[in-house]
Coordinates of C-alpha atoms and ligand atoms in Angstrom, one line a residue:
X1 CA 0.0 0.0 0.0
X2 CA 1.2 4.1 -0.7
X3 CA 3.0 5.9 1.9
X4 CA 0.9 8.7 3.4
X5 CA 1.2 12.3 0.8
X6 CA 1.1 15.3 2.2
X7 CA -0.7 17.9 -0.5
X8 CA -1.2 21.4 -0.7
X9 CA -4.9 22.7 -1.0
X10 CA -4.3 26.3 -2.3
X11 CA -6.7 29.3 -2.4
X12 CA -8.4 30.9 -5.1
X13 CA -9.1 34.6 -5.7
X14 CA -11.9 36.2 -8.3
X15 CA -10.2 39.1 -9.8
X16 CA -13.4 39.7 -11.1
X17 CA -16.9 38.0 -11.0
X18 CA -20.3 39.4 -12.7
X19 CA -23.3 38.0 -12.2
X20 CA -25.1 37.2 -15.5
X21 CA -28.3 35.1 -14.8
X22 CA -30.5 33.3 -12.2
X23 CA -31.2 30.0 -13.4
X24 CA -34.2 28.2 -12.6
X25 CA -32.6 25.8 -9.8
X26 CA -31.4 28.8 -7.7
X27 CA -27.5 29.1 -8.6
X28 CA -26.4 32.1 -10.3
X29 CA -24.6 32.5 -14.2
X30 CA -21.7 33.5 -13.6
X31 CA -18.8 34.9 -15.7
X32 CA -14.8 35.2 -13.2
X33 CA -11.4 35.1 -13.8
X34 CA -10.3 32.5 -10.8
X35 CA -6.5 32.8 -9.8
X36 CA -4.9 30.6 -7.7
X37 CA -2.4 32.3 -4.4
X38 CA 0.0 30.5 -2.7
X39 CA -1.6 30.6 0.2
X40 CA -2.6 27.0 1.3
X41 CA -4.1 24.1 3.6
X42 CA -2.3 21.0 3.8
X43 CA -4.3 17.9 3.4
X44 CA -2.2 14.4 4.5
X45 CA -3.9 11.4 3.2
X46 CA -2.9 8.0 4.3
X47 CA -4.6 5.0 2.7
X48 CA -6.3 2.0 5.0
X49 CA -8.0 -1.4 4.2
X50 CA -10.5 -1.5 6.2
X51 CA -12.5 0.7 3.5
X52 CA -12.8 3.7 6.2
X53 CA -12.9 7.6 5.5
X54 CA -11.2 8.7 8.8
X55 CA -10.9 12.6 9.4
X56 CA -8.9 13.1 12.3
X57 CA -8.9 17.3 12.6
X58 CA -12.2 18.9 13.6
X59 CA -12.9 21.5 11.7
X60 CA -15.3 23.8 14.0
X61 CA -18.7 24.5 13.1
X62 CA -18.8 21.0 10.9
X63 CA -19.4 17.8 12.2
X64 CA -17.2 14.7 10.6
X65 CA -19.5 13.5 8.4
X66 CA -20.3 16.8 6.8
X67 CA -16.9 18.2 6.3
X68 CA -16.3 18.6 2.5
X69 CA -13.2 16.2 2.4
X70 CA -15.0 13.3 4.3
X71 CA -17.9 13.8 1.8
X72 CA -15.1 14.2 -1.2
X73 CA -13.5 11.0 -0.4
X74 CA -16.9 8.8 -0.1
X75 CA -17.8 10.2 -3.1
X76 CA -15.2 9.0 -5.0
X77 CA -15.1 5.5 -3.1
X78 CA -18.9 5.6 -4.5
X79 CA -18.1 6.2 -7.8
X80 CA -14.7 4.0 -8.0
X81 CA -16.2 1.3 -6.4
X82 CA -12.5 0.8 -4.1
X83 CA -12.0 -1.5 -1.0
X84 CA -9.6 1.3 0.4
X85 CA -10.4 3.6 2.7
X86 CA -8.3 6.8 3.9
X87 CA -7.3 8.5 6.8
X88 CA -7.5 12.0 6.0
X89 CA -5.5 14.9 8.2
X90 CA -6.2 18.6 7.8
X91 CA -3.9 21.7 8.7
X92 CA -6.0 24.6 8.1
X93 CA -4.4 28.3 7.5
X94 CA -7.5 29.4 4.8
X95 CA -10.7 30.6 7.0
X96 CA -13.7 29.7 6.3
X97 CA -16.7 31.3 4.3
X98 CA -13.7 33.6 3.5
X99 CA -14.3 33.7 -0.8
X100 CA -11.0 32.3 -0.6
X101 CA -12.3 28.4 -2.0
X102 CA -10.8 26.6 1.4
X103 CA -13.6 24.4 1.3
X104 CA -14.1 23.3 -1.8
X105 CA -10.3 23.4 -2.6
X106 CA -10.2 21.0 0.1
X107 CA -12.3 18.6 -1.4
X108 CA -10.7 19.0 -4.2
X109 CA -7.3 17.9 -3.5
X110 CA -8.9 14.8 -1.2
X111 CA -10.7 14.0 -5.2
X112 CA -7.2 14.7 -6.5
X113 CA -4.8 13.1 -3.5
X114 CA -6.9 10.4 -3.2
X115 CA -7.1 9.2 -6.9
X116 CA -3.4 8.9 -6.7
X117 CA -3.3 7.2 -3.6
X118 CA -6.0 4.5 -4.5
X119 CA -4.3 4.5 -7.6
X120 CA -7.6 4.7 -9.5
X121 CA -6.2 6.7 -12.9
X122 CA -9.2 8.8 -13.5
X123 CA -8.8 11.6 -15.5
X124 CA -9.0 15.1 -13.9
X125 CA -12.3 16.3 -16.1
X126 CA -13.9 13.2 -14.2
X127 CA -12.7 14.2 -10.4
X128 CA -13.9 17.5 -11.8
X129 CA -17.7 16.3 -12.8
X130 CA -18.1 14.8 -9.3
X131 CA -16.6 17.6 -7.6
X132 CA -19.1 19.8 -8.8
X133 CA -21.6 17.6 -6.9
X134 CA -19.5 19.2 -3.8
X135 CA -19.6 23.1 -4.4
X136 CA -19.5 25.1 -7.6
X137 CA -15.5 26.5 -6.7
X138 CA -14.5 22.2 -6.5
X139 CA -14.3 21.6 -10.3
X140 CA -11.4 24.6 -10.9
X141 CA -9.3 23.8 -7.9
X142 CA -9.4 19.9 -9.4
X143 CA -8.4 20.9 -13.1
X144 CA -5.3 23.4 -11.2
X145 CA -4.7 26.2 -13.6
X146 CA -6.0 30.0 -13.5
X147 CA -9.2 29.7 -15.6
X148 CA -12.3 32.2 -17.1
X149 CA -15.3 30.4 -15.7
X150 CA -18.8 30.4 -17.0
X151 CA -21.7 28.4 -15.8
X152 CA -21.8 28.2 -12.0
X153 CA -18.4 28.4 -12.3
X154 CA -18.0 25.2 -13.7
X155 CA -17.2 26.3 -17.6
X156 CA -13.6 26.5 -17.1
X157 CA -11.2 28.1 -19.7
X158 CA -7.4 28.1 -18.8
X159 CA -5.9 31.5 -19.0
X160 CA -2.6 33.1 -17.8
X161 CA -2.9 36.3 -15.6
X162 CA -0.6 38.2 -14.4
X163 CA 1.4 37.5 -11.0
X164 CA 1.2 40.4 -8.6
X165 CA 1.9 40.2 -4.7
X166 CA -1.8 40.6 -3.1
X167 CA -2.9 41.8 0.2
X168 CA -5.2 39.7 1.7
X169 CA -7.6 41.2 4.5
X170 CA -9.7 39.2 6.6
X171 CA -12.3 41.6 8.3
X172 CA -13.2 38.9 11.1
X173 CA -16.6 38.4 10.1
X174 CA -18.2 35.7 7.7
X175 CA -20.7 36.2 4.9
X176 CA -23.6 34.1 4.4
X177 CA -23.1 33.2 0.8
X178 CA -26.7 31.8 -0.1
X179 CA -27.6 35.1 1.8
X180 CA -25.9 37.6 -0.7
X181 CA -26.8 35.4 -3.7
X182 CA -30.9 35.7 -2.0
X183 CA -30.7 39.4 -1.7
X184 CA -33.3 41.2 -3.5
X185 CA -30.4 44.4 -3.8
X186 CA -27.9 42.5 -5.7
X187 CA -27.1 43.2 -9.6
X188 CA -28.1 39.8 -11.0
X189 CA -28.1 40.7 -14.9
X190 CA -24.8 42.1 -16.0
X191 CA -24.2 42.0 -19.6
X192 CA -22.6 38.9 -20.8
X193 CA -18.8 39.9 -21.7
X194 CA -16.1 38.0 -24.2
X195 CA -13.1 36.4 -22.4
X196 CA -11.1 38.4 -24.0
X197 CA -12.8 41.3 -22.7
X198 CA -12.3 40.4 -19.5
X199 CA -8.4 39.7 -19.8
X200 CA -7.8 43.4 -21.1
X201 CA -8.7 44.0 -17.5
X202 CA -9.1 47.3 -15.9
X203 CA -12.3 49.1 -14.4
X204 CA -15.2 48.4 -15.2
X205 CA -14.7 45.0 -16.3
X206 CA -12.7 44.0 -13.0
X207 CA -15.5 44.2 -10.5
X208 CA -16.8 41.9 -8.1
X209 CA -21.2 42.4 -8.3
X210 CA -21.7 40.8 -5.1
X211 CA -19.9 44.3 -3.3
X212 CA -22.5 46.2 -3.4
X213 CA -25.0 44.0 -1.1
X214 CA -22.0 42.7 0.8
X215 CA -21.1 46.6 1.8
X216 CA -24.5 46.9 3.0
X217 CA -24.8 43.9 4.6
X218 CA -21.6 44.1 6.2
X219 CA -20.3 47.4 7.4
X220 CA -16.8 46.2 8.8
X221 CA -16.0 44.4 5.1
X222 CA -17.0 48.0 3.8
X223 CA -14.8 49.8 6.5
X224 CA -11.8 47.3 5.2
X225 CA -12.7 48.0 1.5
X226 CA -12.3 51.4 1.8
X227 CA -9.3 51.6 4.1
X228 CA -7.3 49.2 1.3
X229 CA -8.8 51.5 -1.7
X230 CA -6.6 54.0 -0.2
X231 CA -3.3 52.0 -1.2
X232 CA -4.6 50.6 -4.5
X233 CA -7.7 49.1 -6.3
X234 CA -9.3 46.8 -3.5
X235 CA -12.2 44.1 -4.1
X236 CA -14.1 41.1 -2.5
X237 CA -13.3 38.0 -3.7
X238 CA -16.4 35.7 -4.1
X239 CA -18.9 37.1 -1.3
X240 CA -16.1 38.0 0.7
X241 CA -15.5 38.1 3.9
X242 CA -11.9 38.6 2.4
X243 CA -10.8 41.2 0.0
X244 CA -7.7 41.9 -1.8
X245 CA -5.4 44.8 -3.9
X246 CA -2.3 43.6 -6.5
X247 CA 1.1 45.2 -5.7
X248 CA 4.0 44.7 -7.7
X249 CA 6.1 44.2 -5.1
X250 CA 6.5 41.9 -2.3
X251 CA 7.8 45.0 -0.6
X252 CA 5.1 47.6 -1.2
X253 CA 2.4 44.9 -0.6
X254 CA 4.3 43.6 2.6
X255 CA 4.1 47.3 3.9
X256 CA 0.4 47.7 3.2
X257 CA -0.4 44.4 5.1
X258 CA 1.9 45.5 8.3
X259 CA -0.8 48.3 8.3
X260 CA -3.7 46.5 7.6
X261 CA -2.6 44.2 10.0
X262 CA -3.0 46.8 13.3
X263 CA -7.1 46.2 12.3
X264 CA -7.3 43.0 10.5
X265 CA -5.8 39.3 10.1
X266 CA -3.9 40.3 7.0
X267 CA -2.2 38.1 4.5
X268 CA 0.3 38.8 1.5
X269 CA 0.4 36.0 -1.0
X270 CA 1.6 35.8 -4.5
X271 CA -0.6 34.8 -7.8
X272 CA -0.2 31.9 -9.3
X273 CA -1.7 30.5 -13.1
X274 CA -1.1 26.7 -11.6
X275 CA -1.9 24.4 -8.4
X276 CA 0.2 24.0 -6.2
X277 CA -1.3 21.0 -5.8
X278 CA -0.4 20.0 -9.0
X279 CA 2.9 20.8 -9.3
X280 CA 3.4 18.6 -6.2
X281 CA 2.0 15.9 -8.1
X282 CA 3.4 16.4 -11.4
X283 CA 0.6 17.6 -13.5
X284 CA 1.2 20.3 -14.9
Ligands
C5P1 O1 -21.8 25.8 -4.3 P1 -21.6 26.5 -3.0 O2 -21.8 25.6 -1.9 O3 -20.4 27.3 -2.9 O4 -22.8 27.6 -3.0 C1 -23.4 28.1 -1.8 C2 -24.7 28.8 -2.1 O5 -24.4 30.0 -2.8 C3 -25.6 28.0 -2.9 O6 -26.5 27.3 -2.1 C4 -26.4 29.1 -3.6 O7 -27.4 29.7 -2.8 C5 -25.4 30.2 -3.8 N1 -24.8 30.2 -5.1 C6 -25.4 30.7 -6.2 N2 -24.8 30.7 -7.5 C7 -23.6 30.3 -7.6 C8 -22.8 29.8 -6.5 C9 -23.5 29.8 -5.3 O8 -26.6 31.2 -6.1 N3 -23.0 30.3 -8.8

């Protein structure tokens, strides 16, 4: 049987994300550019034979069964049909309900990690299609590259953006993300835009339509928005709670987040246009 893998389970921001349509089950169209930081969990998976799914972290607020990697890796012993089981270990650094994708990138690299422990060879569009199943932000973190995605979020088109230093700001509250999504406020109809539209960049393609309801919802994520705006073009990413500016320097963006960081749990990490996850596993 494998040795146990330690994997990176990266974060994802959306430099920008309109909101294009309702559809009739509920989810939103979507169009966002997804970019993955290098700002990660760490997932070690260690295979067993007693066919067990085994997460030994508790993750507060979600009980065992319920937990996103737990559900991840059943799914795929469902759908392989396996005798294996896993013991699964978590080391969390994302937060949670941030917009930063911890969740579903977890699941994704316990689709991803887990495949290549069992040794089952499924192809990543496949991991992807049952991810999907998991969240709408699974099926990007399981294909690994920066992508335009349509759909739910699901339509995924590889693209290469460029790599600034972000500031991350955490403003210590979380966002109810069916809540934002519900709210009778939010801009649910912007005109469909071209990719390539969108990777010219620049206001007022890069926007984020969830900010205005989030701003109104949430006064401290405002308060943070507009303390960052200051330094250089801040947004949410997803429905926040965490937003983000691009600095070209580690340097500049290191001396905005020793600021930020006398108010807020404050991050600078670099973009990325691949997983880190799949680097580690050869992938890419
Ligand atoms: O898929 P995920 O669990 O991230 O979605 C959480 C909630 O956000 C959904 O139940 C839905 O209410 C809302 N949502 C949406 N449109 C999307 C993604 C999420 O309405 N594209």
């Amino acid at each position: 049987m494998n040795a146990p893998l330690t994997l990176p389970a990266p974060a994802k921001l959306n430099r920008m994300l309109h909101i294009v349509g309702r559809r009739e089950d509920g989810y939103h169209a979507l169009q966002t550019l997804f970019q993955f930081i290098d700002l990660c969990d760490h997932l070690t998976l260690a295979p067993r034979d007693d066919g067990k799914i085994q997460l030994t972290s508790e993750v507060s607020g979600v009980s065992h069964d319920d937990n996103l990697i737990v559900r991840a890796a059943r799914l795929l012993q469902q759908h392989s049909g396996t005798a294996l089981g896993a013991t699964l270990t978590i080391d969390k650094q994302l937060p949670m309900g941030g917009g930063l994708g911890g969740g579903s990138s977890n699941a994704a690299t316990a689709l991803v990690g887990l495949n290549h422990l069992w040794q089952l060879n499924l192809p990543l569009v496949e991991l992807a299609r049952l991810g999907l199943q998991l969240g709408a932000d699974v099926p990007v973190f399981v294909h690994g590259h920066s992508a335009w995605g349509e759909g739910v979020g699901e339509r995924l088109t590889p693209v290469t953006l460029d790599t600034p230093w972000f500031v991350i700001i955490h403003p210590g509250i979380s966002v109810s993300t069916p809540g934002v999504f519900q709210d009778p406020q939010l801009t649910r109809d912007s005109r469909p835009i071209t990719m390539a539209r969108a990777l010219q960049g620049g206001a007022p393609e890069w926007r984020n339509d969830c900010e205005a309801v989030v701003k109104e919802r949430y006064p401290p994520i405002a308060e943070a928005l507009n303390w960052l705006a200051q330094h250089a073009p801040s947004r949410l990413t997803g429905t926040g709670a965490c937003l983000f500016a691009a600095f070209d320097t580690q340097q500049s963006a290191q001396a905005i987040a020793q600021l930020a960081g006398q108010h807020w749990s404050t991050w600078v990490a670099r973009g990325l246009n691949t997983s880190p996850l799949h680097d580690a596993l050869g992938y890419l």
